[in-house]
One Martini backbone bead per residue (centre of mass of N, CA, C, O) as a GRO file, in nm:
protein
  314
    1MET     BB    1  -1.859   2.477  -1.049
    2PRO     BB    2  -1.795   2.280  -1.312
    3SER     BB    3  -1.763   2.368  -1.617
    4VAL     BB    4  -1.698   2.311  -1.935
    5GLU     BB    5  -1.463   2.513  -1.948
    6GLU     BB    6  -1.317   2.413  -1.690
    7ASN     BB    7  -1.273   2.125  -1.790
    8LEU     BB    8  -1.113   2.192  -2.041
    9HIS     BB    9  -0.880   2.334  -1.897
   10LYS     BB   10  -0.793   2.120  -1.690
   11TRP     BB   11  -0.751   1.866  -1.900
   12SER     BB   12  -0.555   2.023  -2.095
   13SER     BB   13  -0.337   2.107  -1.852
   14TYR     BB   14  -0.289   1.839  -1.766
   15SER     BB   15  -0.028   1.614  -1.748
   16TRP     BB   16  -0.069   1.289  -1.755
   17ASN     BB   17   0.178   1.111  -1.648
   18GLU     BB   18  -0.027   0.852  -1.548
   19GLN     BB   19  -0.295   0.825  -1.727
   20GLY     BB   20  -0.489   0.821  -1.451
   21ASN     BB   21  -0.370   0.604  -1.240
   22GLU     BB   22  -0.373   0.779  -0.975
   23TRP     BB   23  -0.694   0.706  -0.925
   24SER     BB   24  -0.612   0.380  -0.850
   25LYS     BB   25  -0.432   0.347  -0.586
   26SER     BB   26  -0.645   0.246  -0.374
   27TRP     BB   27  -0.643  -0.050  -0.537
   28GLY     BB   28  -0.342  -0.095  -0.672
   29GLY     BB   29  -0.471  -0.010  -0.943
   30THR     BB   30  -0.635  -0.032  -1.244
   31GLU     BB   31  -0.671  -0.336  -1.265
   32LYS     BB   32  -0.804  -0.372  -0.987
   33CYS     BB   33  -1.038  -0.177  -1.032
   34PHE     BB   34  -1.170  -0.311  -1.270
   35TRP     BB   35  -1.191  -0.619  -1.168
   36GLY     BB   36  -1.305  -0.544  -0.868
   37SER     BB   37  -1.536  -0.298  -0.937
   38ILE     BB   38  -1.638  -0.279  -1.239
   39TYR     BB   39  -1.689  -0.555  -1.373
   40PRO     BB   40  -1.908  -0.662  -1.168
   41ARG     BB   41  -2.109  -0.420  -1.276
   42ILE     BB   42  -2.086  -0.497  -1.617
   43GLN     BB   43  -2.103  -0.805  -1.705
   44ALA     BB   44  -2.415  -0.806  -1.799
   45PHE     BB   45  -2.349  -0.585  -2.057
   46ILE     BB   46  -2.116  -0.774  -2.153
   47PRO     BB   47  -2.090  -0.790  -2.454
   48GLY     BB   48  -2.087  -0.560  -2.743
   49ALA     BB   49  -2.094  -0.431  -3.045
   50THR     BB   50  -2.146  -0.126  -2.922
   51ILE     BB   51  -1.938   0.115  -2.761
   52LEU     BB   52  -1.969   0.397  -2.537
   53GLU     BB   53  -1.724   0.641  -2.437
   54ILE     BB   54  -1.719   0.887  -2.186
   55ALA     BB   55  -1.448   1.030  -2.095
   56PRO     BB   56  -1.142   0.863  -2.117
   57GLY     BB   57  -0.898   1.022  -2.144
   58PHE     BB   58  -0.611   0.799  -2.149
   59GLY     BB   59  -0.752   0.498  -2.129
   60ARG     BB   60  -0.808   0.343  -1.860
   61TRP     BB   61  -1.078   0.175  -1.977
   62THR     BB   62  -1.036   0.124  -2.280
   63GLN     BB   63  -0.835  -0.123  -2.257
   64TYR     BB   64  -1.094  -0.309  -2.187
   65LEU     BB   65  -1.343  -0.242  -2.370
   66LYS     BB   66  -1.217  -0.327  -2.653
   67ASP     BB   67  -1.263  -0.651  -2.575
   68TYR     BB   68  -1.613  -0.604  -2.576
   69CYS     BB   69  -1.609  -0.531  -2.896
   70ASP     BB   70  -1.637  -0.422  -3.233
   71ASN     BB   71  -1.715  -0.124  -3.131
   72LEU     BB   72  -1.543   0.184  -3.031
   73ILE     BB   73  -1.657   0.487  -2.882
   74VAL     BB   74  -1.482   0.793  -2.829
   75VAL     BB   75  -1.560   1.075  -2.608
   76ASP     BB   76  -1.418   1.410  -2.587
   77LEU     BB   77  -1.340   1.740  -2.492
   78THR     BB   78  -1.033   1.678  -2.549
   79ASP     BB   79  -0.771   1.666  -2.763
   80LYS     BB   80  -0.556   1.539  -2.582
   81CYS     BB   81  -0.706   1.275  -2.517
   82ILE     BB   82  -0.760   1.173  -2.802
   83ALA     BB   83  -0.465   1.168  -2.896
   84ALA     BB   84  -0.371   0.964  -2.681
   85CYS     BB   85  -0.558   0.732  -2.769
   86GLN     BB   86  -0.463   0.707  -3.059
   87GLN     BB   87  -0.174   0.629  -2.980
   88ARG     BB   88  -0.226   0.391  -2.780
   89PHE     BB   89  -0.454   0.258  -3.009
   90ALA     BB   90  -0.334   0.221  -3.306
   91ASP     BB   91  -0.394  -0.108  -3.335
   92CYS     BB   92  -0.710  -0.033  -3.307
   93SER     BB   93  -0.963  -0.055  -3.548
   94GLN     BB   94  -1.240  -0.040  -3.357
   95ILE     BB   95  -1.166   0.262  -3.304
   96THR     BB   96  -1.331   0.571  -3.242
   97TYR     BB   97  -1.287   0.937  -3.262
   98HIS     BB   98  -1.406   1.222  -3.048
   99VAL     BB   99  -1.473   1.565  -3.039
  100ASN     BB  100  -1.653   1.764  -2.818
  101ASP     BB  101  -1.868   2.000  -2.623
  102GLY     BB  102  -1.971   1.829  -2.351
  103LYS     BB  103  -2.289   1.725  -2.467
  104SER     BB  104  -2.266   1.597  -2.749
  105LEU     BB  105  -2.368   1.310  -3.006
  106GLU     BB  106  -2.385   1.359  -3.327
  107MET     BB  107  -2.158   1.141  -3.426
  108VAL     BB  108  -2.377   0.939  -3.340
  109ALA     BB  109  -2.577   0.699  -3.415
  110ASP     BB  110  -2.882   0.606  -3.409
  111GLU     BB  111  -2.941   0.315  -3.260
  112SER     BB  112  -2.609   0.193  -3.204
  113ILE     BB  113  -2.605   0.134  -2.887
  114ASP     BB  114  -2.541  -0.101  -2.626
  115PHE     BB  115  -2.310   0.065  -2.452
  116VAL     BB  116  -2.276   0.297  -2.186
  117PHE     BB  117  -1.968   0.461  -2.063
  118SER     BB  118  -1.879   0.607  -1.728
  119PHE     BB  119  -1.577   0.663  -1.524
  120ASP     BB  120  -1.441   0.909  -1.334
  121SER     BB  121  -1.569   1.192  -1.490
  122LEU     BB  122  -1.886   1.291  -1.451
  123VAL     BB  123  -1.840   1.407  -1.158
  124HIS     BB  124  -1.769   1.703  -1.309
  125ALA     BB  125  -2.075   1.722  -1.393
  126GLU     BB  126  -2.329   1.905  -1.433
  127GLU     BB  127  -2.669   1.903  -1.479
  128ASP     BB  128  -2.666   2.012  -1.774
  129VAL     BB  129  -2.485   1.789  -1.889
  130ILE     BB  130  -2.642   1.537  -1.806
  131LYS     BB  131  -2.903   1.611  -1.944
  132ALA     BB  132  -2.788   1.629  -2.232
  133TYR     BB  133  -2.674   1.341  -2.250
  134LEU     BB  134  -2.944   1.187  -2.203
  135GLN     BB  135  -3.082   1.294  -2.454
  136GLU     BB  136  -2.872   1.165  -2.646
  137ILE     BB  137  -2.868   0.868  -2.550
  138ALA     BB  138  -3.166   0.806  -2.617
  139LEU     BB  139  -3.093   0.807  -2.932
  140LYS     BB  140  -2.838   0.596  -2.936
  141LEU     BB  141  -2.980   0.372  -2.822
  142LYS     BB  142  -3.088   0.084  -2.815
  143PRO     BB  143  -3.376  -0.056  -2.706
  144ASN     BB  144  -3.166  -0.261  -2.518
  145GLY     BB  145  -2.989  -0.067  -2.397
  146ILE     BB  146  -2.706   0.038  -2.184
  147GLY     BB  147  -2.631   0.235  -1.894
  148PHE     BB  148  -2.311   0.363  -1.734
  149ILE     BB  149  -2.304   0.613  -1.475
  150HIS     BB  150  -2.071   0.827  -1.319
  151HIS     BB  151  -2.178   1.054  -1.061
  152SER     BB  152  -2.290   1.305  -0.886
  153ASN     BB  153  -2.427   1.364  -0.525
  154LEU     BB  154  -2.378   1.650  -0.390
  155GLY     BB  155  -2.665   1.786  -0.429
  156SER     BB  156  -2.795   1.640  -0.170
  157TYR     BB  157  -2.629   1.872   0.021
  158LEU     BB  158  -2.816   2.095  -0.041
  159ASN     BB  159  -2.943   2.389   0.078
  160PRO     BB  160  -3.243   2.523  -0.016
  161SER     BB  161  -3.226   2.803   0.146
  162THR     BB  162  -2.905   2.868   0.051
  163GLY     BB  163  -2.745   2.689  -0.177
  164LYS     BB  164  -2.556   2.526   0.015
  165LEU     BB  165  -2.328   2.330   0.139
  166GLU     BB  166  -2.316   2.081   0.418
  167VAL     BB  167  -2.041   2.003   0.292
  168GLU     BB  168  -1.748   1.920   0.187
  169HIS     BB  169  -1.566   1.997  -0.100
  170LEU     BB  170  -1.467   1.720  -0.298
  171TYR     BB  171  -1.300   1.636  -0.585
  172TRP     BB  172  -1.461   1.822  -0.787
  173ARG     BB  173  -1.756   1.808  -0.755
  174ALA     BB  174  -2.071   1.836  -0.850
  175GLU     BB  175  -2.316   2.039  -0.694
  176SER     BB  176  -2.597   1.986  -0.875
  177MET     BB  177  -2.575   1.679  -0.854
  178SER     BB  178  -2.797   1.382  -0.846
  179ALA     BB  179  -2.974   1.098  -0.826
  180LYS     BB  180  -3.256   1.222  -0.858
  181LEU     BB  181  -3.194   1.388  -1.112
  182PHE     BB  182  -3.115   1.155  -1.292
  183GLU     BB  183  -3.387   1.014  -1.286
  184GLN     BB  184  -3.546   1.254  -1.399
  185TYR     BB  185  -3.385   1.283  -1.671
  186CYS     BB  186  -3.451   1.005  -1.773
  187ASP     BB  187  -3.756   1.036  -1.788
  188GLN     BB  188  -3.750   1.283  -1.988
  189ALA     BB  189  -3.581   1.097  -2.212
  190GLY     BB  190  -3.695   0.789  -2.203
  191LEU     BB  191  -3.576   0.668  -1.939
  192GLN     BB  192  -3.464   0.393  -1.715
  193CYS     BB  193  -3.394   0.327  -1.404
  194LEU     BB  194  -3.252   0.035  -1.249
  195SER     BB  195  -2.998   0.162  -1.088
  196GLN     BB  196  -2.860   0.299  -0.763
  197GLU     BB  197  -2.532   0.366  -0.641
  198ILE     BB  198  -2.464   0.518  -0.346
  199ILE     BB  199  -2.142   0.661  -0.279
  200ALA     BB  200  -1.843   0.656  -0.080
  201TRP     BB  201  -1.545   0.849  -0.162
  202CYS     BB  202  -1.563   1.077   0.078
  203GLY     BB  203  -1.569   0.904   0.314
  204ASN     BB  204  -1.905   0.952   0.448
  205ILE     BB  205  -1.977   1.073   0.176
  206LEU     BB  206  -2.243   1.064  -0.064
  207CYS     BB  207  -2.103   1.185  -0.359
  208ASP     BB  208  -2.194   0.937  -0.537
  209CYS     BB  209  -2.308   0.772  -0.854
  210ILE     BB  210  -2.439   0.465  -0.995
  211SER     BB  211  -2.602   0.449  -1.309
  212VAL     BB  212  -2.862   0.245  -1.445
  213PHE     BB  213  -2.991   0.224  -1.789
  214THR     BB  214  -3.290   0.243  -2.007
  215PRO     BB  215  -3.518   0.220  -2.217
  216LYS     BB  216  -3.858   0.209  -2.177
  217ILE     BB  217  -3.881  -0.017  -2.419
  218SER     BB  218  -3.731  -0.216  -2.274
  219LYS     BB  219  -3.693  -0.546  -2.158
  220TRP     BB  220  -3.539  -0.431  -1.882
  221ASN     BB  221  -3.762  -0.297  -1.752
  222GLN     BB  222  -3.765  -0.145  -1.422
  223PRO     BB  223  -3.762  -0.066  -1.121
  224ASN     BB  224  -3.590   0.121  -0.917
  225ARG     BB  225  -3.275   0.066  -0.749
  226VAL     BB  226  -3.178   0.188  -0.422
  227VAL     BB  227  -2.850   0.241  -0.280
  228GLU     BB  228  -2.639   0.268   0.009
  229ASN     BB  229  -2.265   0.288  -0.003
  230ILE     BB  230  -2.030   0.339   0.253
  231TYR     BB  231  -1.828   0.074   0.159
  232PHE     BB  232  -1.683   0.109  -0.117
  233MET     BB  233  -1.371   0.144  -0.020
  234ASP     BB  234  -1.332  -0.148   0.081
  235GLU     BB  235  -1.256  -0.263  -0.189
  236ALA     BB  236  -0.990  -0.112  -0.213
  237ASP     BB  237  -0.857  -0.222   0.041
  238ARG     BB  238  -0.862  -0.520  -0.038
  239LEU     BB  239  -0.707  -0.492  -0.312
  240LEU     BB  240  -0.455  -0.360  -0.195
  241MET     BB  241  -0.371  -0.596  -0.015
  242ASN     BB  242  -0.345  -0.805  -0.236
  243HIS     BB  243  -0.130  -0.647  -0.392
  244CYS     BB  244   0.085  -0.646  -0.157
  245LEU     BB  245   0.086  -0.967  -0.081
  246TYR     BB  246   0.041  -1.074  -0.412
  247ASN     BB  247   0.340  -0.959  -0.521
  248LEU     BB  248   0.652  -0.954  -0.736
  249ASN     BB  249   0.687  -0.655  -0.757
  250GLN     BB  250   0.941  -0.451  -0.655
  251GLU     BB  251   0.818  -0.171  -0.684
  252THR     BB  252   0.566  -0.238  -0.521
  253ASP     BB  253   0.713  -0.338  -0.258
  254LYS     BB  254   0.805  -0.052  -0.159
  255LEU     BB  255   0.487   0.020  -0.085
  256ALA     BB  256   0.368  -0.196   0.105
  257ASP     BB  257   0.428  -0.125   0.402
  258PRO     BB  258   0.277   0.151   0.423
  259GLN     BB  259   0.002   0.035   0.324
  260ILE     BB  260  -0.035  -0.177   0.544
  261LEU     BB  261  -0.016   0.017   0.781
  262GLN     BB  262  -0.256   0.192   0.697
  263TRP     BB  263  -0.464  -0.038   0.701
  264GLN     BB  264  -0.424  -0.122   0.998
  265GLN     BB  265  -0.501   0.152   1.116
  266ALA     BB  266  -0.786   0.155   0.998
  267GLN     BB  267  -0.880  -0.104   1.141
  268MET     BB  268  -0.832  -0.005   1.430
  269GLN     BB  269  -1.024   0.237   1.409
  270ARG     BB  270  -1.275   0.071   1.346
  271GLN     BB  271  -1.271  -0.098   1.604
  272GLN     BB  272  -1.291   0.142   1.792
  273ASN     BB  273  -1.557   0.253   1.684
  274THR     BB  274  -1.720  -0.004   1.740
  275ALA     BB  275  -1.672  -0.012   2.046
  276GLU     BB  276  -1.795   0.267   2.104
  277LEU     BB  277  -2.073   0.204   1.990
  278GLU     BB  278  -2.138  -0.032   2.181
  279ASN     BB  279  -2.113   0.138   2.439
  280ILE     BB  280  -2.341   0.333   2.371
  281LYS     BB  281  -2.562   0.121   2.346
  282TYR     BB  282  -2.539   0.018   2.636
  283LYS     BB  283  -2.600   0.288   2.777
  284LEU     BB  284  -2.877   0.321   2.652
  285GLN     BB  285  -3.005   0.064   2.766
  286GLN     BB  286  -2.957   0.139   3.064
  287THR     BB  287  -3.120   0.401   3.058
  288GLN     BB  288  -3.387   0.276   2.970
  289LEU     BB  289  -3.411   0.090   3.215
  290GLU     BB  290  -3.405   0.312   3.432
  291LEU     BB  291  -3.657   0.457   3.327
  292GLU     BB  292  -3.852   0.222   3.362
  293ILE     BB  293  -3.808   0.193   3.668
  294SER     BB  294  -3.885   0.483   3.743
  295HIS     BB  295  -4.168   0.474   3.625
  296ALA     BB  296  -4.269   0.241   3.802
  297THR     BB  297  -4.215   0.381   4.074
  298VAL     BB  298  -4.401   0.623   4.031
  299ASN     BB  299  -4.660   0.461   3.998
  300GLU     BB  300  -4.655   0.326   4.276
  301LEU     BB  301  -4.657   0.587   4.443
  302ARG     BB  302  -4.917   0.703   4.331
  303ASP     BB  303  -5.102   0.465   4.415
  304LEU     BB  304  -5.039   0.492   4.718
  305ILE     BB  305  -5.142   0.782   4.758
  306LEU     BB  306  -5.435   0.731   4.647
  307LYS     BB  307  -5.513   0.531   4.865
  308PHE     BB  308  -5.494   0.765   5.097
  309ASP     BB  309  -5.542   1.010   4.859
  310PRO     BB  310  -5.770   1.049   4.614
  311GLU     BB  311  -5.731   1.388   4.586
  312SER     BB  312  -5.474   1.391   4.462
  313LYS     BB  313  -5.230   1.587   4.286
  314PHE     BB  314  -5.008   1.578   3.971
   0.00000   0.00000   0.00000
């Protein structure tokens, strides 16, 4: 369970040699990830006068968000990350930078934020951190402001009787956080979840959730829509293939063949799994049919016996 202190230590001591872009490689790079997976999900909420980004790291998404607002406020737990962003975006006068305690947003003015964004960072935040942030965000959002937070759903796999996970713990996800808890904490903070896309980032495990929310007084208020998307990483596969097939960068081209081979192997495995599933369905249908025939035969035999021996017992 990554605590605030553990997150501070991990990301302060992390090398950041690739500026966080290593986590976008499944998409073929950060640019592909943003335009292919993130932007389609946030385009209805931007541009906005003031955007707040929580946990920007080394500015993987900051580089895009800055072009969709007049003011961008970035808040991170680590001095190292904030210093890196300040250096990287030194020419961008519309960005302000803050180091916080991993929970509070006291440096942000109340009712000043049009859009709150965090992606691929707060998945490492436990329920106490998410709850605290939502209480703060409720104060900072404008009445019609929107929040977009990517967080852990691993807590939905906790066995309530043992308190232990029923699945393998992957990618340092927060064990206590879930989509249901997020919706509950929104409600307690005076916020309304508009949608929750529960996604499989770790194989077939629905370990993450992307939650969109707004103040309850917002004109956008509506009942929450919840979907489970086990095919989320299919987006990454598709974008990675586009990147490999339609790119003139020679450095990228060196990686193309093994990536294409890996994708083709994955497709073949999926086709095999689909064929096996169809075969199982066919066998099940045949078994059901055989059972129905057997049941009909038994009934016919019973009726025949009763015809000759009405007192027979079965």
